[in-house]
Short mmCIF file of N, CA and C in Angstrom, two decimals:
data_model
loop_
_atom_site.label_atom_id
_atom_site.label_comp_id
_atom_site.label_asym_id
_atom_site.label_seq_id
_atom_site.Cartn_x
_atom_site.Cartn_y
_atom_site.Cartn_z
N UNK A 1 0.30 74.61 10.59
CA UNK A 1 -0.94 74.52 9.76
C UNK A 1 -1.86 75.60 9.28
N UNK A 2 -2.57 75.22 9.16
CA UNK A 2 -3.98 76.16 8.39
C UNK A 2 -4.02 76.84 9.51
N UNK A 3 -4.50 77.11 10.59
CA UNK A 3 -4.73 78.15 11.81
C UNK A 3 -3.95 78.31 13.06
N UNK A 4 -3.26 77.50 12.69
CA UNK A 4 -1.74 77.15 14.20
C UNK A 4 -2.56 77.85 15.16
N UNK A 5 -3.46 76.60 15.72
CA UNK A 5 -4.23 76.57 16.64
C UNK A 5 -3.25 75.64 17.97
N UNK A 6 -2.70 75.01 17.01
CA UNK A 6 -2.28 73.94 18.64
C UNK A 6 -2.89 73.59 19.53
N UNK A 7 -4.45 73.12 17.72
CA UNK A 7 -5.47 71.99 18.51
C UNK A 7 -5.53 71.00 17.04
N UNK A 8 -6.07 70.70 17.68
CA UNK A 8 -6.64 69.22 16.68
C UNK A 8 -8.44 69.48 15.93
N UNK A 9 -9.24 68.43 15.23
CA UNK A 9 -10.54 69.07 14.49
C UNK A 9 -11.24 67.41 14.90
N UNK A 10 -12.48 67.51 15.32
CA UNK A 10 -13.27 66.02 14.59
C UNK A 10 -13.85 66.09 13.57
N UNK A 11 -13.95 65.28 12.65
CA UNK A 11 -14.81 65.53 12.04
C UNK A 11 -14.64 63.91 11.09
N UNK A 12 -16.49 63.36 10.67
CA UNK A 12 -16.31 62.06 10.07
C UNK A 12 -15.57 62.31 8.38
N UNK A 13 -15.56 64.13 7.75
CA UNK A 13 -15.72 63.83 6.21
C UNK A 13 -13.95 63.86 6.31
N UNK A 14 -13.15 63.60 6.73
CA UNK A 14 -12.00 63.74 6.02
C UNK A 14 -11.48 62.66 5.53
N UNK A 15 -10.30 62.64 5.12
CA UNK A 15 -9.94 61.55 4.33
C UNK A 15 -8.84 61.79 3.48
N UNK A 16 -8.04 60.64 3.52
CA UNK A 16 -7.05 60.36 2.44
C UNK A 16 -7.23 59.60 1.61
N UNK A 17 -6.47 60.45 0.59
CA UNK A 17 -6.02 59.40 -1.17
C UNK A 17 -4.85 59.04 -1.04
N UNK A 18 -4.61 58.15 -2.73
CA UNK A 18 -3.88 58.02 -3.46
C UNK A 18 -3.51 57.52 -4.20
N UNK A 19 -3.13 57.26 -5.49
CA UNK A 19 -3.75 57.74 -7.17
C UNK A 19 -1.92 56.68 -7.44
N UNK A 20 -3.07 55.07 -7.96
CA UNK A 20 -1.92 53.87 -8.18
C UNK A 20 -1.35 54.07 -9.75
N UNK A 21 -0.28 53.95 -9.34
CA UNK A 21 0.03 54.45 -11.05
C UNK A 21 -0.47 53.10 -11.55
N UNK A 22 -0.46 54.24 -13.28
CA UNK A 22 -1.77 53.35 -14.19
C UNK A 22 -3.00 54.49 -14.71
N UNK A 23 -4.11 53.37 -14.82
CA UNK A 23 -4.79 54.39 -15.33
C UNK A 23 -6.07 53.90 -14.66
N UNK A 24 -5.34 53.86 -12.87
CA UNK A 24 -6.39 53.31 -12.05
C UNK A 24 -7.20 54.48 -11.19
N UNK A 25 -8.92 54.17 -10.93
CA UNK A 25 -8.81 55.20 -10.67
C UNK A 25 -8.56 55.70 -8.95
N UNK A 26 -8.23 57.35 -8.27
CA UNK A 26 -7.63 57.21 -7.21
C UNK A 26 -8.44 56.76 -5.87
N UNK A 27 -7.55 56.44 -4.83
CA UNK A 27 -8.38 55.41 -3.86
C UNK A 27 -8.20 56.33 -2.40
N UNK A 28 -9.55 56.24 -2.08
CA UNK A 28 -9.39 56.99 -0.43
C UNK A 28 -9.97 56.13 -0.02
N UNK A 29 -9.13 56.31 1.20
CA UNK A 29 -8.33 56.16 2.44
C UNK A 29 -9.47 56.94 3.63
N UNK A 30 -11.05 56.26 4.37
CA UNK A 30 -11.78 57.04 4.87
C UNK A 30 -10.70 57.22 5.87
N UNK A 31 -11.67 58.45 7.11
CA UNK A 31 -11.22 58.17 8.80
C UNK A 31 -11.79 56.92 9.47
N UNK A 32 -10.89 56.36 9.76
CA UNK A 32 -11.65 55.53 11.24
C UNK A 32 -11.46 55.83 12.71
N UNK A 33 -12.34 54.60 13.03
CA UNK A 33 -12.19 55.26 14.44
C UNK A 33 -12.71 56.03 15.05
N UNK A 34 -13.95 56.30 14.55
CA UNK A 34 -14.91 58.06 15.58
C UNK A 34 -14.05 58.76 14.18
N UNK A 35 -14.83 60.36 14.82
CA UNK A 35 -14.50 61.31 14.57
C UNK A 35 -13.47 62.53 15.03
N UNK A 36 -12.92 61.25 15.85
CA UNK A 36 -11.65 62.28 17.07
C UNK A 36 -10.04 62.77 16.27
N UNK A 37 -9.88 64.27 15.92
CA UNK A 37 -9.09 64.45 15.97
C UNK A 37 -8.24 63.10 14.61
N UNK A 38 -8.92 64.08 13.55
CA UNK A 38 -8.96 64.04 12.32
C UNK A 38 -8.33 64.93 12.16
N UNK A 39 -7.83 66.27 12.28
CA UNK A 39 -6.94 67.27 11.57
C UNK A 39 -6.25 67.92 12.49
N UNK A 40 -4.88 68.18 13.03
CA UNK A 40 -3.71 68.15 13.60
C UNK A 40 -3.73 69.66 12.82
N UNK A 41 -3.76 70.88 13.55
CA UNK A 41 -3.49 71.90 13.37
C UNK A 41 -2.06 73.08 13.63
N UNK A 42 -1.52 72.90 14.32
CA UNK A 42 0.09 72.75 15.04
C UNK A 42 0.98 73.48 14.29
N UNK A 43 1.12 75.05 14.94
CA UNK A 43 1.89 75.90 14.66
C UNK A 43 2.94 75.18 13.71
N UNK A 44 4.32 74.50 14.14
CA UNK A 44 5.74 74.19 14.06
C UNK A 44 5.14 73.37 13.24
N UNK A 45 4.15 72.45 12.86
CA UNK A 45 4.27 72.05 11.99
C UNK A 45 3.46 72.27 10.04
N UNK A 46 3.63 71.34 9.21
CA UNK A 46 2.52 71.25 8.38
C UNK A 46 1.23 70.28 8.47
N UNK A 47 0.98 70.48 7.45
CA UNK A 47 -0.58 69.29 7.63
C UNK A 47 -0.21 68.12 8.32
N UNK A 48 -0.98 67.55 9.34
CA UNK A 48 -0.87 66.76 9.76
C UNK A 48 -2.49 65.82 9.82
N UNK A 49 -3.06 64.52 9.43
CA UNK A 49 -4.24 64.36 9.39
C UNK A 49 -3.94 62.59 9.70
N UNK A 50 -4.80 63.34 11.54
CA UNK A 50 -4.55 62.39 12.14
C UNK A 50 -3.31 62.47 13.85
N UNK A 51 -3.23 61.07 14.30
CA UNK A 51 -2.20 61.57 15.09
C UNK A 51 -0.94 60.99 13.91
N UNK A 52 -0.92 60.14 13.14
CA UNK A 52 0.33 59.15 12.50
C UNK A 52 -0.12 59.14 11.32
N UNK A 53 -1.51 58.74 10.24
CA UNK A 53 -1.83 58.76 9.42
C UNK A 53 -1.28 59.81 8.09
N UNK A 54 -1.36 61.17 7.81
CA UNK A 54 -0.24 61.68 6.94
C UNK A 54 0.02 62.59 8.05
N UNK A 55 1.61 63.18 8.09
CA UNK A 55 2.15 63.95 8.88
C UNK A 55 3.08 64.67 7.72
N UNK A 56 2.96 66.42 7.16
CA UNK A 56 4.20 66.69 6.34
C UNK A 56 4.78 67.46 7.30
N UNK A 57 6.13 67.69 7.49
CA UNK A 57 6.94 69.00 7.88
C UNK A 57 5.89 68.53 9.40
N UNK A 58 6.74 67.10 9.98
CA UNK A 58 6.25 67.54 11.38
C UNK A 58 6.66 67.77 12.45
N UNK A 59 6.22 68.79 13.69
CA UNK A 59 6.98 69.20 14.39
C UNK A 59 7.94 68.48 14.61
N UNK A 60 9.49 69.01 14.82
CA UNK A 60 10.82 68.35 15.86
C UNK A 60 10.22 68.48 17.54
N UNK A 61 9.80 68.83 18.00
CA UNK A 61 9.78 68.56 19.83
C UNK A 61 8.07 68.82 20.02
N UNK A 62 7.63 68.10 21.20
CA UNK A 62 6.49 67.85 21.68
C UNK A 62 6.09 68.99 21.29
N UNK A 63 4.36 69.00 21.33
CA UNK A 63 3.80 70.59 21.20
C UNK A 63 3.03 70.24 22.70
N UNK A 64 3.42 71.55 23.39
CA UNK A 64 2.58 71.64 24.36
C UNK A 64 0.83 71.40 24.39
N UNK A 65 0.57 72.32 24.09
CA UNK A 65 -0.67 72.74 23.96
C UNK A 65 -0.92 74.03 25.25
N UNK A 66 -1.94 74.96 25.14
CA UNK A 66 -2.23 75.54 25.61
C UNK A 66 -2.30 75.28 27.25
N UNK A 67 -2.66 74.44 27.43
CA UNK A 67 -3.09 74.09 29.58
C UNK A 67 -1.48 74.19 29.62
N UNK A 68 -0.49 73.41 28.71
CA UNK A 68 0.96 73.03 29.49
C UNK A 68 1.93 73.86 29.28
N UNK A 69 1.47 74.91 29.14
CA UNK A 69 2.48 76.32 28.68
C UNK A 69 2.73 76.37 27.14
N UNK A 70 3.64 77.71 27.16
CA UNK A 70 3.89 77.84 25.61
C UNK A 70 5.05 77.23 25.37
N UNK A 71 5.15 76.55 24.13
CA UNK A 71 5.98 75.33 22.84
C UNK A 71 7.10 76.67 23.39
N UNK A 72 8.20 75.83 22.43
CA UNK A 72 9.28 75.98 22.75
C UNK A 72 9.55 76.59 21.33
N UNK A 73 10.50 78.20 21.19
CA UNK A 73 10.49 78.74 19.90
C UNK A 73 11.46 77.97 18.75
N UNK A 74 12.01 76.77 18.90
CA UNK A 74 12.53 76.05 18.41
C UNK A 74 11.79 74.55 17.96
N UNK A 75 12.38 74.36 16.31
CA UNK A 75 11.69 72.92 16.33
C UNK A 75 10.56 72.51 15.44
N UNK A 76 10.64 74.12 15.02
CA UNK A 76 9.80 73.75 13.18
C UNK A 76 9.93 72.47 13.04
N UNK A 77 8.76 71.74 11.62
CA UNK A 77 9.39 70.64 11.19
C UNK A 77 9.57 71.20 10.32
N UNK A 78 10.04 70.40 9.02
CA UNK A 78 10.41 70.32 7.93
C UNK A 78 9.82 70.00 7.10
N UNK A 79 8.80 71.26 6.26
CA UNK A 79 8.37 70.81 5.18
C UNK A 79 7.77 69.50 3.75
N UNK A 80 9.40 69.85 3.49
CA UNK A 80 9.33 68.77 2.50
C UNK A 80 9.79 67.16 2.69
N UNK A 81 9.51 67.20 4.42
CA UNK A 81 9.50 65.75 4.59
C UNK A 81 8.47 65.22 5.29
N UNK A 82 7.50 63.73 4.82
CA UNK A 82 6.34 63.25 4.82
C UNK A 82 6.49 62.38 5.88
N UNK A 83 5.86 61.75 6.29
CA UNK A 83 5.54 60.54 7.10
C UNK A 83 4.28 59.86 7.49
N UNK A 84 4.30 58.59 7.23
CA UNK A 84 2.89 57.68 6.94
C UNK A 84 2.91 56.48 7.89
N UNK A 85 1.63 56.43 8.41
CA UNK A 85 1.48 54.75 8.99
C UNK A 85 -0.20 55.56 9.15
N UNK A 86 -0.77 54.18 8.74
CA UNK A 86 -2.70 53.96 8.24
C UNK A 86 -2.55 53.14 9.24
N UNK A 87 -3.84 52.94 9.59
CA UNK A 87 -4.74 52.11 10.26
C UNK A 87 -5.20 52.42 11.09
N UNK A 88 -4.38 53.22 12.49
CA UNK A 88 -5.40 53.79 13.46
C UNK A 88 -6.42 55.00 14.03
N UNK A 89 -6.00 56.01 12.69
CA UNK A 89 -6.75 57.01 12.36
C UNK A 89 -7.50 57.33 11.29
N UNK A 90 -6.45 56.81 9.45
CA UNK A 90 -7.61 56.47 8.66
C UNK A 90 -7.26 55.11 8.09
N UNK A 91 -8.33 54.15 7.50
CA UNK A 91 -7.72 53.06 7.12
C UNK A 91 -6.24 52.50 6.47
N UNK A 92 -6.32 52.01 6.17
CA UNK A 92 -5.60 51.15 5.63
C UNK A 92 -5.16 50.87 4.33
N UNK A 93 -4.68 50.77 3.42
CA UNK A 93 -4.46 50.60 2.16
C UNK A 93 -5.07 49.09 2.00
N UNK A 94 -5.79 49.15 0.42
CA UNK A 94 -6.92 47.90 -0.04
C UNK A 94 -5.60 46.84 0.00
N UNK A 95 -4.23 46.83 -0.18
CA UNK A 95 -3.12 45.82 -0.83
C UNK A 95 -2.87 45.36 0.72
N UNK A 96 -3.31 45.89 1.59
CA UNK A 96 -2.46 46.04 3.02
C UNK A 96 -1.63 46.27 3.55
N UNK A 97 -1.26 47.57 3.06
CA UNK A 97 -0.16 48.50 3.20
C UNK A 97 -0.75 49.70 4.29
N UNK A 98 0.52 49.39 5.44
CA UNK A 98 -0.14 50.64 6.62
C UNK A 98 0.69 51.77 6.32
N UNK A 99 1.35 52.15 4.86
CA UNK A 99 1.98 53.91 4.27
C UNK A 99 1.00 54.41 3.59
N UNK A 100 1.09 55.49 3.32
CA UNK A 100 0.47 55.79 2.18
C UNK A 100 1.22 55.76 0.82
N UNK A 101 2.89 56.13 1.22
CA UNK A 101 3.85 55.44 0.19
C UNK A 101 4.00 54.22 -0.16
N UNK A 102 3.14 53.09 0.39
CA UNK A 102 3.37 51.88 0.15
C UNK A 102 4.19 51.34 1.01
N UNK A 103 5.74 50.63 0.40
CA UNK A 103 6.26 50.35 0.77
C UNK A 103 7.35 51.39 2.23
N UNK A 104 7.13 52.55 1.47
CA UNK A 104 8.00 53.65 2.51
C UNK A 104 6.99 53.89 3.48
N UNK A 105 7.96 54.47 4.89
CA UNK A 105 7.03 54.88 5.63
C UNK A 105 7.21 55.75 5.99
N UNK A 106 8.49 56.81 5.45
CA UNK A 106 9.10 58.20 4.78
C UNK A 106 8.83 58.36 3.42
N UNK A 107 8.21 60.09 3.38
CA UNK A 107 8.77 60.31 2.04
C UNK A 107 9.54 61.96 1.82
N UNK A 108 9.85 62.00 0.16
CA UNK A 108 10.57 63.76 -0.05
C UNK A 108 9.50 64.27 0.34
N UNK A 109 8.46 65.16 -0.06
CA UNK A 109 7.69 65.91 -0.80
C UNK A 109 8.09 67.13 -2.24
N UNK A 110 7.97 67.17 -3.00
CA UNK A 110 8.75 67.52 -4.47
C UNK A 110 7.37 68.31 -4.77
N UNK A 111 5.70 67.93 -4.27
CA UNK A 111 5.00 68.71 -4.84
C UNK A 111 3.56 68.58 -4.32
N UNK A 112 3.02 70.16 -3.22
CA UNK A 112 2.05 70.05 -2.81
C UNK A 112 0.59 70.33 -3.73
N UNK A 113 -0.43 69.18 -3.58
CA UNK A 113 -1.86 69.83 -4.84
C UNK A 113 -2.85 69.81 -3.74
N UNK A 114 -3.37 71.18 -3.65
CA UNK A 114 -4.23 71.66 -2.42
C UNK A 114 -5.56 71.97 -2.98
N UNK A 115 -6.32 70.34 -2.49
CA UNK A 115 -8.12 70.60 -3.13
C UNK A 115 -8.98 71.11 -1.91
N UNK A 116 -9.72 72.23 -2.20
CA UNK A 116 -11.05 72.38 -1.16
C UNK A 116 -12.03 72.90 -1.48
N UNK A 117 -13.20 72.58 -0.75
CA UNK A 117 -14.56 72.30 -0.11
C UNK A 117 -15.06 74.04 -0.58
N UNK A 118 -16.55 74.35 -1.30
CA UNK A 118 -16.84 75.37 -0.83
C UNK A 118 -17.13 75.33 0.84
N UNK A 119 -17.74 74.49 1.07
CA UNK A 119 -18.18 74.01 2.57
C UNK A 119 -16.74 73.87 3.59
N UNK A 120 -15.57 74.09 3.23
CA UNK A 120 -14.72 74.16 4.61
C UNK A 120 -15.20 74.21 5.82
N UNK A 121 -15.77 75.17 6.08
CA UNK A 121 -15.57 75.89 7.24
C UNK A 121 -16.98 74.60 7.93
N UNK A 122 -17.38 73.85 7.50
CA UNK A 122 -18.62 73.34 7.92
C UNK A 122 -17.74 71.41 8.66
N UNK A 123 -16.25 72.13 7.96
CA UNK A 123 -15.65 70.59 8.36
C UNK A 123 -15.57 71.16 9.68
N UNK A 124 -15.31 72.18 10.50
CA UNK A 124 -14.32 72.28 11.73
C UNK A 124 -15.68 72.63 12.53
#
């Protein structure tokens, strides 16, 4: 994760988006169900939006958290793998599909573009 705190952050400002094929504009999928657990920051995994909205390189073993003791020394996620399930933390697609990848729940990451905001500190 970005800070590797093994914790999560609450915010209503988080969202996912995808770009449909053709000339259609990007489609924004807002955070739903309250601000809780919008962004997870696990040391052994990549970016994670919600519990299951979009996970890039999900950890291969459970994250224990500081109160449960140290995490295992192994189990880092594969940052070339991603999975998605929409509808709990982030809105489903307008076409009714419950994965940001469309019909597929999993995808191989080929390229990542990072968009940031000058006020990113305010999100945390």
